Each structure stands twice: as structure tokens, then as C-alpha cells.
mmCIF file of C-alpha atoms in Angstrom:
data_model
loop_
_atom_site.group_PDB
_atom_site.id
_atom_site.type_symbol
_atom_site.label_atom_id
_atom_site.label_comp_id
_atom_site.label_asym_id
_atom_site.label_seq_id
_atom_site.Cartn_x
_atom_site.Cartn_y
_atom_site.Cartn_z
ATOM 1 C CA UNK A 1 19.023 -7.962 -2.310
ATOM 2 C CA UNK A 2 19.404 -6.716 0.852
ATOM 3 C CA UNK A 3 16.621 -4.931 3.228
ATOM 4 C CA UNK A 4 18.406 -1.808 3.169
ATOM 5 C CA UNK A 5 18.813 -1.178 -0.261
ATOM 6 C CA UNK A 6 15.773 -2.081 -1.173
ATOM 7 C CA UNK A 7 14.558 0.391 1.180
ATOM 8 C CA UNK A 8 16.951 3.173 -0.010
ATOM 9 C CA UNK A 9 15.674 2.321 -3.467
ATOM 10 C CA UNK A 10 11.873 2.478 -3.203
ATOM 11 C CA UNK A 11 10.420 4.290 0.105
ATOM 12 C CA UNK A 12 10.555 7.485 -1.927
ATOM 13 C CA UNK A 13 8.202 6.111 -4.886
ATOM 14 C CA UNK A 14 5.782 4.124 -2.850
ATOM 15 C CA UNK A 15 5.366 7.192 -0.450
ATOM 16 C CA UNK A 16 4.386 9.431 -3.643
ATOM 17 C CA UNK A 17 2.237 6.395 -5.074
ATOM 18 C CA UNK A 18 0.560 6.585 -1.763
ATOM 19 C CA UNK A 19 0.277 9.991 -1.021
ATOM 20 C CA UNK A 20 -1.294 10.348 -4.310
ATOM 21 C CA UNK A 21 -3.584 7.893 -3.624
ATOM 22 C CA UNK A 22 -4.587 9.101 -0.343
ATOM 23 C CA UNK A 23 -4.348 12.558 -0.737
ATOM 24 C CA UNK A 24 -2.857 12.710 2.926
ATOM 25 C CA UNK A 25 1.007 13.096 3.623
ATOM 26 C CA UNK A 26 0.576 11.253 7.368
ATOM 27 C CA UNK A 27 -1.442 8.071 5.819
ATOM 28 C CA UNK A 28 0.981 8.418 3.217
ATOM 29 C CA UNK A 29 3.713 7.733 5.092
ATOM 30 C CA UNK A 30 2.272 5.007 7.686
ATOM 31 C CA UNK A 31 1.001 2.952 5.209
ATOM 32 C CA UNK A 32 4.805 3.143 3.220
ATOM 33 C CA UNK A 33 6.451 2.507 6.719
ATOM 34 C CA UNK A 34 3.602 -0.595 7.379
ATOM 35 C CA UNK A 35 4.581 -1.800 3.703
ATOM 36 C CA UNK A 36 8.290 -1.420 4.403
ATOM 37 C CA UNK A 37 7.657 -3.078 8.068
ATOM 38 C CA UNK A 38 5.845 -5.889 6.533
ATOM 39 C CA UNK A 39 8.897 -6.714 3.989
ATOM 40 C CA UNK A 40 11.365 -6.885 6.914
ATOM 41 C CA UNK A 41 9.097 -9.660 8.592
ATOM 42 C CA UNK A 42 8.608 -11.210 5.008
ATOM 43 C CA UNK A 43 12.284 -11.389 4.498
ATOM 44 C CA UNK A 44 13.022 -12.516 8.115
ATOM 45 C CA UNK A 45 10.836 -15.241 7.710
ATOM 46 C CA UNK A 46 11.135 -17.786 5.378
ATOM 47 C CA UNK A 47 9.178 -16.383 2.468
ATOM 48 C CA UNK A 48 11.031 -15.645 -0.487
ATOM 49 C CA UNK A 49 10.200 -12.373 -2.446
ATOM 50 C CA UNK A 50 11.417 -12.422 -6.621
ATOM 51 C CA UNK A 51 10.422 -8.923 -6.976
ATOM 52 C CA UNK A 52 10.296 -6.583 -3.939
ATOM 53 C CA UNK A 53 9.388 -3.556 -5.887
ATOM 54 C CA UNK A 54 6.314 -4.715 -7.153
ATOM 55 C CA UNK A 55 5.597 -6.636 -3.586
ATOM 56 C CA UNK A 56 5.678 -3.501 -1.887
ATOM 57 C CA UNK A 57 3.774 -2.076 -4.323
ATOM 58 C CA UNK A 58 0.993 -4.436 -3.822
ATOM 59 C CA UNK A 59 1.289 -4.585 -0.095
ATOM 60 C CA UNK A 60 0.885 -0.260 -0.144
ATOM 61 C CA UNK A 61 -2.107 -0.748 -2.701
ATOM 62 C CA UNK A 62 -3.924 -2.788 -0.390
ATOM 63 C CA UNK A 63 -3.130 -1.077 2.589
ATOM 64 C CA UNK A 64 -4.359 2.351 0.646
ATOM 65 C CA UNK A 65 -7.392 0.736 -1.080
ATOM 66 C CA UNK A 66 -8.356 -0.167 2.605
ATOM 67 C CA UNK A 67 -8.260 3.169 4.030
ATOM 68 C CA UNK A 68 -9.874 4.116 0.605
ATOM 69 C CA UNK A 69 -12.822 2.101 1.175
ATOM 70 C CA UNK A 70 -13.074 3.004 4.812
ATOM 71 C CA UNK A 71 -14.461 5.956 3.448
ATOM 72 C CA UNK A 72 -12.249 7.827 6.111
ATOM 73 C CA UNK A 73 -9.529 9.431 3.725
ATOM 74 C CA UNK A 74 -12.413 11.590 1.826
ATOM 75 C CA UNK A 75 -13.587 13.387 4.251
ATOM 76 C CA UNK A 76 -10.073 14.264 5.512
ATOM 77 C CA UNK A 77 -8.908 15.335 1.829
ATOM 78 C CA UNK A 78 -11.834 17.898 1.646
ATOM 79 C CA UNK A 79 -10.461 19.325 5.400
ATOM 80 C CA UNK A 80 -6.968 18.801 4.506
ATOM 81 C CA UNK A 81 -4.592 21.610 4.134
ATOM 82 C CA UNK A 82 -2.441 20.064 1.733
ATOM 83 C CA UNK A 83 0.619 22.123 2.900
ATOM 84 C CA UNK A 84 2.435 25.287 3.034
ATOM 85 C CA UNK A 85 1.915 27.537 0.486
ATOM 86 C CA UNK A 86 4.035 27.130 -2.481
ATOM 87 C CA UNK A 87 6.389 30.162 -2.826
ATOM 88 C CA UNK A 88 6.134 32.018 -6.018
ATOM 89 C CA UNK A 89 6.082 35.509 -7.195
ATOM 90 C CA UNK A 90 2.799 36.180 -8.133
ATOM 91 C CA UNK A 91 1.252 36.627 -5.011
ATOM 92 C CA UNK A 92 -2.163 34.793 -4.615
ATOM 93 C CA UNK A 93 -0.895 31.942 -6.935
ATOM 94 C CA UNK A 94 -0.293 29.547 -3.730
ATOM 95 C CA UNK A 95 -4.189 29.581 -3.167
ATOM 96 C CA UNK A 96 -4.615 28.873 -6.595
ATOM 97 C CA UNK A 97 -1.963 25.753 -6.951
ATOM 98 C CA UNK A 98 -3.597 24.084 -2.943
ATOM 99 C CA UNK A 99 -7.409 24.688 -4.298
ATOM 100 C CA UNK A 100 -5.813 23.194 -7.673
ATOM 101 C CA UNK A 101 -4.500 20.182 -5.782
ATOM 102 C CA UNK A 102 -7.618 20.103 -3.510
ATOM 103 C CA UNK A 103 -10.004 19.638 -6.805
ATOM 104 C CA UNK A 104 -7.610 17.031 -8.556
ATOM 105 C CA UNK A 105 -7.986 15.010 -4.848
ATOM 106 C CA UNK A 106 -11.277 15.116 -5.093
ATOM 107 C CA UNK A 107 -11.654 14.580 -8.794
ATOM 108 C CA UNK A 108 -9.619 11.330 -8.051
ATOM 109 C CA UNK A 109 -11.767 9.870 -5.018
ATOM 110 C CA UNK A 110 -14.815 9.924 -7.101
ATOM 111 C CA UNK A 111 -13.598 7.511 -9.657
ATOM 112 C CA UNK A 112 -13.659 3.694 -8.115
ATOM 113 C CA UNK A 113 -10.749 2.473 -6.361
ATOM 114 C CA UNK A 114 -9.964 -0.410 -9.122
ATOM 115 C CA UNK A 115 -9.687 2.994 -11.711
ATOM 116 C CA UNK A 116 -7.847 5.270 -8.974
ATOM 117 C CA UNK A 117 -5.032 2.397 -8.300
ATOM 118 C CA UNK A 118 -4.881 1.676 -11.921
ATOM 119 C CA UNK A 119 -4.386 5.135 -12.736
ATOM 120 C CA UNK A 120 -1.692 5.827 -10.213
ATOM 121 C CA UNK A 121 0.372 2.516 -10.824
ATOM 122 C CA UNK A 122 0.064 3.989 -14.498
ATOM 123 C CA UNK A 123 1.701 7.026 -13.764
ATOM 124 C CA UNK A 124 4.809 5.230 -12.097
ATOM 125 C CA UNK A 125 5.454 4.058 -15.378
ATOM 126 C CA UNK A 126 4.815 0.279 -14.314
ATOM 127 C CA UNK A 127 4.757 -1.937 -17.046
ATOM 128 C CA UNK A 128 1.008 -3.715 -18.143
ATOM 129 C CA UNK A 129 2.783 -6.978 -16.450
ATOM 130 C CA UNK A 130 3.919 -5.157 -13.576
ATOM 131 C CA UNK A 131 0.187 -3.705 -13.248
ATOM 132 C CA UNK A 132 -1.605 -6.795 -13.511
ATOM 133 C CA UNK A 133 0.449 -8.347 -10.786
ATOM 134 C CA UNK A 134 -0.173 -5.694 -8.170
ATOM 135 C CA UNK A 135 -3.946 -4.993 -8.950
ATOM 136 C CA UNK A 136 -4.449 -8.666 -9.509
ATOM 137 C CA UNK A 137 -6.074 -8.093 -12.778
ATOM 138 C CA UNK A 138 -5.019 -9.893 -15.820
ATOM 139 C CA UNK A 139 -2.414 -8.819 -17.911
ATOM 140 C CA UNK A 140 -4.609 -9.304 -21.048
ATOM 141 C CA UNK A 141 -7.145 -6.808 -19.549
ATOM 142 C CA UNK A 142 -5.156 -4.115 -18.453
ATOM 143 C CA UNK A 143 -4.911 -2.235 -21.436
ATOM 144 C CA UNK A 144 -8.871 -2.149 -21.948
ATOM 145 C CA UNK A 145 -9.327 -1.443 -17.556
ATOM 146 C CA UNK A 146 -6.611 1.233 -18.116
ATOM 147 C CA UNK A 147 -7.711 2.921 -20.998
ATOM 148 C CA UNK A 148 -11.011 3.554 -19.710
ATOM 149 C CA UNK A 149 -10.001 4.654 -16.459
ATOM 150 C CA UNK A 150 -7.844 7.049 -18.175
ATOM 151 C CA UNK A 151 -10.685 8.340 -20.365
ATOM 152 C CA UNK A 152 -13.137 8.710 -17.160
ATOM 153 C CA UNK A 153 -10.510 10.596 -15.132
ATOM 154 C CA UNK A 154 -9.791 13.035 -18.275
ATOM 155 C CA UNK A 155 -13.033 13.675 -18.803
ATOM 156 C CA UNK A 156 -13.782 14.943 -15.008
ATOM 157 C CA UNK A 157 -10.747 17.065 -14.850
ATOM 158 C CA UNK A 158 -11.943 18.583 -18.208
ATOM 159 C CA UNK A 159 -15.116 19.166 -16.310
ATOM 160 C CA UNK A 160 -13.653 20.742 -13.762
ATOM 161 C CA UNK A 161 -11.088 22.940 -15.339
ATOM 162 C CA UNK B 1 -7.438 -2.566 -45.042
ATOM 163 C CA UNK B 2 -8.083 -4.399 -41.773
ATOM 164 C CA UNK B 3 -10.425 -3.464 -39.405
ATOM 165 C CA UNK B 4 -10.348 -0.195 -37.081
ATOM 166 C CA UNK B 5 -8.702 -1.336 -34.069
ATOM 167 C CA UNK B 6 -10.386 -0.990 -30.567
ATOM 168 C CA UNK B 7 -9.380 2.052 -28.559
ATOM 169 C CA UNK B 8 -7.753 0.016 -26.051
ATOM 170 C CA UNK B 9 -5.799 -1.362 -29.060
ATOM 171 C CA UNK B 10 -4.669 2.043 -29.813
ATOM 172 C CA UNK B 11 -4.355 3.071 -26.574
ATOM 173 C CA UNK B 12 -2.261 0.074 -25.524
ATOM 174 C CA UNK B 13 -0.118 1.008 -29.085
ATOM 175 C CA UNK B 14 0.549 4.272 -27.221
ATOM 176 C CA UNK B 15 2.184 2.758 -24.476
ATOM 177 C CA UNK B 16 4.212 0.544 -26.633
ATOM 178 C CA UNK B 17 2.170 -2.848 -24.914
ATOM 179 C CA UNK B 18 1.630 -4.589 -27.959
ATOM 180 C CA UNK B 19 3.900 -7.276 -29.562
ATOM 181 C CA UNK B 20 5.874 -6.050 -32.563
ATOM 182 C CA UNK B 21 3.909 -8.204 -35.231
ATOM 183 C CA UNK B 22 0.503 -5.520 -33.940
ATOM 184 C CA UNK B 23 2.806 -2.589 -33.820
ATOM 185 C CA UNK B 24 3.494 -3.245 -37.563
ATOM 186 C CA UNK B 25 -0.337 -3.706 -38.005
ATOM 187 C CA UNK B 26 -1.226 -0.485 -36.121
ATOM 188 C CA UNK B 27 0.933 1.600 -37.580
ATOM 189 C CA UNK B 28 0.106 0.164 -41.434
ATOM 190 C CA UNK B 29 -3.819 0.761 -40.153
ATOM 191 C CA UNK B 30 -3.219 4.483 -39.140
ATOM 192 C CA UNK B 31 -1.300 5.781 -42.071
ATOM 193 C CA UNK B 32 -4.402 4.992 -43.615
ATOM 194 C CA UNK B 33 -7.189 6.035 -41.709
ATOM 195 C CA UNK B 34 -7.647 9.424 -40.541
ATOM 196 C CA UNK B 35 -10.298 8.230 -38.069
ATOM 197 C CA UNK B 36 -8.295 6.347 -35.944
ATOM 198 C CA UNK B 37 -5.551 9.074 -35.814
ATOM 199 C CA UNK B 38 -7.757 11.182 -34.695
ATOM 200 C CA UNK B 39 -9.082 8.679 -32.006
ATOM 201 C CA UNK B 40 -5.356 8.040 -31.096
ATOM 202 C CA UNK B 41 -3.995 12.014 -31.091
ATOM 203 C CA UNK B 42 -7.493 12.167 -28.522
ATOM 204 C CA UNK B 43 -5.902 9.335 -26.803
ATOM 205 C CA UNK B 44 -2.353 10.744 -26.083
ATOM 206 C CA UNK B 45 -4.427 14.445 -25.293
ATOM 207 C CA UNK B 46 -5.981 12.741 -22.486
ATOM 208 C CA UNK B 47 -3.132 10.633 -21.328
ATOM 209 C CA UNK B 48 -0.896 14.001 -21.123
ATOM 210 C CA UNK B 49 -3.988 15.719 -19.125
ATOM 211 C CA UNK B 50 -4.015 12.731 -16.799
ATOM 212 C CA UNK B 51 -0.213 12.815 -16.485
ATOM 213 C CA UNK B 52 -0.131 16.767 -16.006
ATOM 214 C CA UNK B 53 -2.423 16.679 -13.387
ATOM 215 C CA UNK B 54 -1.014 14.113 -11.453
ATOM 216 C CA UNK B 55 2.407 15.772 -11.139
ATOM 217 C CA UNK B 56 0.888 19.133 -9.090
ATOM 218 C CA UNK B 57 -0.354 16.018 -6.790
ATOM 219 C CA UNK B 58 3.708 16.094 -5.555
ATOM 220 C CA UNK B 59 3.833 15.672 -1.485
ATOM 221 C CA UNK B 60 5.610 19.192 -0.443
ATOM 222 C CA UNK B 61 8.138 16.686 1.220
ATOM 223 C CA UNK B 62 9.289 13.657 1.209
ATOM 224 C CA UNK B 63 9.895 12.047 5.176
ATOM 225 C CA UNK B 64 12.787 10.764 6.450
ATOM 226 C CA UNK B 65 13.369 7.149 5.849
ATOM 227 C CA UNK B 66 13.103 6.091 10.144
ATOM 228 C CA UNK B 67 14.807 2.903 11.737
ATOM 229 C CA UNK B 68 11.901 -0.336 10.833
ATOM 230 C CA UNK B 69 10.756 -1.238 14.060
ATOM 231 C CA UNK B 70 8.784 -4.112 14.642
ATOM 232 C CA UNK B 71 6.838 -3.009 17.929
ATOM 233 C CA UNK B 72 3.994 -0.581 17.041
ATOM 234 C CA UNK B 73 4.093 2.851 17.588
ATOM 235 C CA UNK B 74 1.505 3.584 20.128
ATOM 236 C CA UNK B 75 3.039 0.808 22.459
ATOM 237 C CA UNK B 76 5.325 2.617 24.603
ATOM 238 C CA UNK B 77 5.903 0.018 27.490
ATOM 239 C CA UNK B 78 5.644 -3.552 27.811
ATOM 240 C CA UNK B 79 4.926 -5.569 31.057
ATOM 241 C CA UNK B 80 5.829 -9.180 30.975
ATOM 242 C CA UNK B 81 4.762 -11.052 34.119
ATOM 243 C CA UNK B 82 4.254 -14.559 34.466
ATOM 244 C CA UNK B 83 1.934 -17.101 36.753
ATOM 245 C CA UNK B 84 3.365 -20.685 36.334
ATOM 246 C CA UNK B 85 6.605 -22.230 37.534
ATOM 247 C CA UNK B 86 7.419 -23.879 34.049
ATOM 248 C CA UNK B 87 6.833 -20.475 33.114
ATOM 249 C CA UNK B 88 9.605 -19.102 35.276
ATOM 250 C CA UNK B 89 12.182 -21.775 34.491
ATOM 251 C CA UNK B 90 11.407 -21.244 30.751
ATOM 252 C CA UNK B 91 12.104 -17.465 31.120
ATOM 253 C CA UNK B 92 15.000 -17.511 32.828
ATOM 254 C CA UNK B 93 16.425 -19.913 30.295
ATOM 255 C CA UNK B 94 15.247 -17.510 27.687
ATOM 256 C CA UNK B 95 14.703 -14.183 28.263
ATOM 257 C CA UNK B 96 15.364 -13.498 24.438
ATOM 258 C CA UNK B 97 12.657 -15.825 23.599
ATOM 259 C CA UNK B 98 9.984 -14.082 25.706
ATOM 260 C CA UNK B 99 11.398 -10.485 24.812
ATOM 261 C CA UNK B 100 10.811 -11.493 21.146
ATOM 262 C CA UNK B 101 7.446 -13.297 22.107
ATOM 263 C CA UNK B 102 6.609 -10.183 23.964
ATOM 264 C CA UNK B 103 7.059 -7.930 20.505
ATOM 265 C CA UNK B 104 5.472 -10.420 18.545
ATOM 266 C CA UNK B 105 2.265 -10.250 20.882
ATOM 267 C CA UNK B 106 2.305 -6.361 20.894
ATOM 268 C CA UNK B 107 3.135 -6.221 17.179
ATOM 269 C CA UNK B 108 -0.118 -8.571 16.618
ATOM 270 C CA UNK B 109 -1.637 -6.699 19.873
ATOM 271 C CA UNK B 110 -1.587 -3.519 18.194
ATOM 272 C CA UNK B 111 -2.527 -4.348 15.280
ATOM 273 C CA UNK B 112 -5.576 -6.288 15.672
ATOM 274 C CA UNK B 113 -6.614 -3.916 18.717
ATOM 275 C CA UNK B 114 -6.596 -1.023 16.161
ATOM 276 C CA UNK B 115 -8.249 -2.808 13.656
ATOM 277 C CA UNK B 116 -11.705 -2.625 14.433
ATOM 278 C CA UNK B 117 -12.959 -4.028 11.896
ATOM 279 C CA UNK B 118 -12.466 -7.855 13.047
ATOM 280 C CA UNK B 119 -15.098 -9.859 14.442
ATOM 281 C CA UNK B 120 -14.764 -10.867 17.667
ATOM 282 C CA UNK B 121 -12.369 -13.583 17.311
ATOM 283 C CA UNK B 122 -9.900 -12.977 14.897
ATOM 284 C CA UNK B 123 -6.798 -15.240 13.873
ATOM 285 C CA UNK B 124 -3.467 -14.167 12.333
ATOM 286 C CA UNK B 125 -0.100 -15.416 12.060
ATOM 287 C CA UNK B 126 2.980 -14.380 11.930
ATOM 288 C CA UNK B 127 6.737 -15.014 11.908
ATOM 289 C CA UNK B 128 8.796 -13.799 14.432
ATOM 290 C CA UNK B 129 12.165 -11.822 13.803
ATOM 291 C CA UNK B 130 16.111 -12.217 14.907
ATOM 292 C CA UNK B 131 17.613 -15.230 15.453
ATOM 293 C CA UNK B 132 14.528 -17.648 16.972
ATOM 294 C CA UNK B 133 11.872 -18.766 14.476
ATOM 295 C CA UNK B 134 8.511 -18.484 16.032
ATOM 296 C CA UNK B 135 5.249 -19.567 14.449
ATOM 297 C CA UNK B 136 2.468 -17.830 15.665
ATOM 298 C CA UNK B 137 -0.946 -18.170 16.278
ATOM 299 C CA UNK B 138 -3.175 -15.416 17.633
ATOM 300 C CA UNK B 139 -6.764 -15.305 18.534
ATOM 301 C CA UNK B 140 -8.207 -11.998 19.613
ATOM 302 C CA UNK B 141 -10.993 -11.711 22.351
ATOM 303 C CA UNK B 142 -12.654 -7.650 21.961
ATOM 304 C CA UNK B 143 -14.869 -8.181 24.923
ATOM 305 C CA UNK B 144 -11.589 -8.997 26.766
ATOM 306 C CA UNK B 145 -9.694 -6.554 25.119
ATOM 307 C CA UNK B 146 -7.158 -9.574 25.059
ATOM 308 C CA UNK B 147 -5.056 -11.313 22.586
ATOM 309 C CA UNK B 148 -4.524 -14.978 22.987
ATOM 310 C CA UNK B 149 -1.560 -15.930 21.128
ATOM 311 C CA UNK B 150 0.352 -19.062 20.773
ATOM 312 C CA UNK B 151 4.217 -19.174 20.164
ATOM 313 C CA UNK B 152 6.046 -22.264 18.914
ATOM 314 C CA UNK B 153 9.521 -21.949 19.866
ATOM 315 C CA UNK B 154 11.647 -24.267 17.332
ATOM 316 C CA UNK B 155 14.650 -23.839 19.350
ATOM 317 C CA UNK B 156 13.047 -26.294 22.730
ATOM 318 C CA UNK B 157 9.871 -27.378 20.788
ATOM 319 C CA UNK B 158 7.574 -26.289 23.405
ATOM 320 C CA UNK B 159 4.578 -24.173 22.611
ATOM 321 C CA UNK B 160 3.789 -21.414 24.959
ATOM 322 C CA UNK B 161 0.197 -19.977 25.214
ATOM 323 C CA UNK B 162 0.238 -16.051 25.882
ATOM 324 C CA UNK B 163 -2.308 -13.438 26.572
ATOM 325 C CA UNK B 164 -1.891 -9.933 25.649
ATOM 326 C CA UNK B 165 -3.965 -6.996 27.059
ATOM 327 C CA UNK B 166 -3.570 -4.546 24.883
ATOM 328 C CA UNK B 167 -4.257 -0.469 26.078
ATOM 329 C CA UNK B 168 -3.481 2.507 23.366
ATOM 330 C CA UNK B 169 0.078 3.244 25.349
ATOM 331 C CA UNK B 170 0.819 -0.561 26.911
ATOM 332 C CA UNK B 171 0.486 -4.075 26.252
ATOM 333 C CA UNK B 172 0.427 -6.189 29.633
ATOM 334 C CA UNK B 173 1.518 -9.515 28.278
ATOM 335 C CA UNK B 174 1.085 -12.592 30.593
ATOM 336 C CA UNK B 175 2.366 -16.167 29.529
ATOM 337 C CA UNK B 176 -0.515 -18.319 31.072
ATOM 338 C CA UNK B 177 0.563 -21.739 30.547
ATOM 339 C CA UNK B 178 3.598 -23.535 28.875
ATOM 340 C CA UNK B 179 3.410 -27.517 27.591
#
């Protein structure tokens, strides 16, 4: 497959796998360009890639659980304006739907980065296989990692809600 | 009736994970026990909360897909000069080479000058793009400030040992000796 269509194919999903991740639209999208950089060199080279959409999903997830770790991208998520408001026709319900978004960020950082990947590979509707690969978890124990970082992350939005 | 499964059993069941002979067992198990229904319908509650919530985390845009460019962004200029003779010769046989050297060092420049987080000497490789396969080698130097990088060019089999000094806007690349 070539670069380009791979490119065409996937920047939009790893930039909302990272964004949601990060919680930050410009770390978002360096870290999907840097992922997206890194698989041009990759392919340029003489390293041979079998599945590129799960490659660049690893490559983003490390890149993000980096910056996670950092403990840089909290702090920035509680300052963060998360964007213009949302137009709708009941005024006031833009502030709602930001401080709404704002909470789930936060909600999200406090779970461990293992649980906040696992949960967000989840949602892309990667397969258990696909899951293990990028975390670098066993297949077998994905179900038992996911389910309970599914649990732990319902259970603080119920708190919070 | 066999055992109540674990919740990661049912959970993985929800997501349609398991092989078809423990689908048939699941699904035997909860037409018969009211527990683990309930511990599944708890299951999929949860799951749709966790889904729910993740789709207000939308970005309000998504960015333009830009060119890939192999030089980093905060390297606006590059200044190649050179000290040895061989050097000379070499570089006026190849200006391609050294141009591609030169965006291999600030590609590696920038990125182990940002990255902070290295001890003081650092190594990485890399493989150089286009039509000349480099290996690389660099070793970083943060008292210096300077990246010490060397290129094997496959093309005339000579290795060529280059030193970066890498500043937020520039790289000033220098090829200090050539064997």
C-alpha cells in the first residue's frame, strides 16, 4: 500500500484517538503528523510494515502515553479552552457541552494510562487482537484489562454526573 | 448448569471475543440464570455510558492533512560548512548526499535537542530518505549543545563524521572529518 493512501485512510482516526487521549487539539495533531512522519521513514527504509493501521496506532499510543506521563498534558486540559462554543439554540447550552467535555477530560486523566489507552483503542472498535498488539498486552488478557477499565471509568463519570 | 462465568467472560461475550463453542455456553448459561443477566445488562449499561461519553470528546475540527516533511518544524535554516579538503571533494561530488545528511542531522538534531529528557549522551539511528541509503549513528553532547552523528554512505562506502549545533530556529551542521 502506498504512503499516500494510507495516509488518506487513517490521519483522521488517529488524530481523534489522540485528541481524545490528550485532550489537546495541537498535541493532537503533532503527535498524528510525528506518527505519520515516522511511517514515511519506516517505509523509506527497509523495514517492512504488515499492518500500517495498527503500526501507527502504536507509534501515536506511545508518543501520547509519553506526553501523558510527562504530566504536562493535565495541567493544560484543566486551562484548555476546548474550542468555540458549539452553536445551538438554547442559549447557555455551549457552556454546558465545554464544562461537559472539560469534566469527561479530566475524568479520563485520572484513570492510569494502561486503562486510558485501553479504553480509547476500545472505542475505535479495534478488535481484542488488534488491542493487544498496540498496548503490548496479551491477547488472552485483554478482555479481563478491558473490562475493568471500562467498569472504573463508568463508575467516575457516574460520580460525576 | 455450569458455573457463573467471570465478568470478563461476559463482558468479552458482549463484544462478540469469544470462540463460538463459549458463545454457545454463554448464552445456554444466561437463559438460565437471572444473576448473570443482570451482571451482563450492568455490563452493556456501562459500556454505552463509556461510549456516550466519549463521543462529546469529538475535536471541533479535524486539520488539514499537510505535505510529510522530514526536517523539523522549528528548523528554519540550515548552514552546511565544511573544514577538510576530503571534505570538499566529497561535497562537490555529492551535494545530494550532504543535503540529505544535512536533514538527517537536523531531523535527529531537533529531535534529540527537544527531548530533554536524554542523558547526556544519547544514541539513535536512523535511515535516511530518497534515493541514498544512509545508516546513521548519532551521539548527542547537551553541554555542547551538539550532535555528533555518523553517516554511512552505501553509494562510495565512506563514512562521514558530522556535528550538528542545533539552536530552536537553525542547525549549523559541520562535516568534521571524512575516512
Amino acid at each position: 500500500m502506498i504512503f499516500d493512501e494510507i495516509y488518506r485512510s487513517h490521519f483522521e482516526e488517529i488524530y481523534r484517538f489522540t485528541y481524545r487521549l490528550l485532550g489537546n487539539a495541537e498535541k493532537a495533531e503533532d503527535i498524528t503528523q510525528d506518527a505519520f512522519t515516522e511511517l514515511v521513514r519506516q517505509m523509506n527504509g527497509s523495514a517492512e510494515i504488515r499492518n500500517p493501521r495498527a503500526w501507527l496506532y502504536r507509534v501515536a499510543a506511545n508518543l501520547a502515553k509519553n506526553r501523558i506521563r510527562r504530566g504536562k498534558h493535565y495541567r493544560t486540559i484543566l486551562q484548555e479552552n476546548v474550542g468555540p462554543p458549539v452553536e445551538t439554540a438554547e442559549p447557555g447550552a455551549d457552556l454546558e457541552v465545554n464544562e461537559q467535555k472539560r469534566m469527561l477530560f479530566r475524568v479520563l486523566a485520572e484513570l492510569p494510562v494502561r486503562d486510558q489507552l485501553l479504553i480509547q483503542l476500545y472505542k475505535q472498535g479495534l478488535t481484542y487482537r488488534e488491542i493487544a498488539e498496540i498496548a503490548d498486552i496479551k491477547e488472552t488478557s485483554v478482555g479481563k484489562m478491558l473490562s475493568r477499565a471500562i467498569e472504573k471509568c463508568a463508575n467516575k463519570i457516574k460520580q460525576v454526573t | 448448569m455450569m458455573d457463573c462465568p467471570k465478568k470478563e467472560t461476559l463482558f468479552t461475550y458482549h463484544n462478540r471475543e469469544l470462540d463460538q463453542a463459549g458463545v454457545v455456553r454463554i448464552s445456554n448459561h444466561l437463559e438460565q440464570c437471572q444473576r448473570c443477566r443482570r451482571v451482563l445488562s450492568g455490563i452493556e449499561r456501562n459500556v454505552a455510558l463509556v461510549n456516550d461519553s466519549l463521543d462529546l470528546l469529538q475535536p471541533d475540527r479535524i486539520p488539514e492533512r499537510t505535505a510529510i516533511s522530514v526536517t523539523p518544524r522549528k528548523a528554519k535554516s540550515v548552514r552546511v560548512s565544511e573544514r577538510t579538503g576530503l571534505l570538499i571533494s566529497s561535497w562537490r561530488e555529492g551535494v545530494g548526499i550532504v543535503a540529505l545528511a544535512a536533514t538527517l542531522v537536523v531531523l535527529l538534531g531537533g529531535m534529540l535537542y527537544l527531548d530533554r529528557r536524554q542523558p547526556d549522551f544519547s544514541t539513535a539511528q536512523a535511515v535516511a530518505i530518497n534515493e541514498q541509503q544512509f545508516m546513521a549513528d548519532a551521539k548527542e553532547d547537551l553541554r555542547e549543545r551538539s550532535i555528533y552523528l555518523s553517516v554511512y554512505n552505501e553509494r562510495t562506502g565512506r563514512l562521514e563524521i558530522i556535528r550538528s549545533t542545533a539552536a530552536q530556529d537553525t542547525a549549523d551542521i559541520e562535516i568534521i572529518s571524512l575516512r
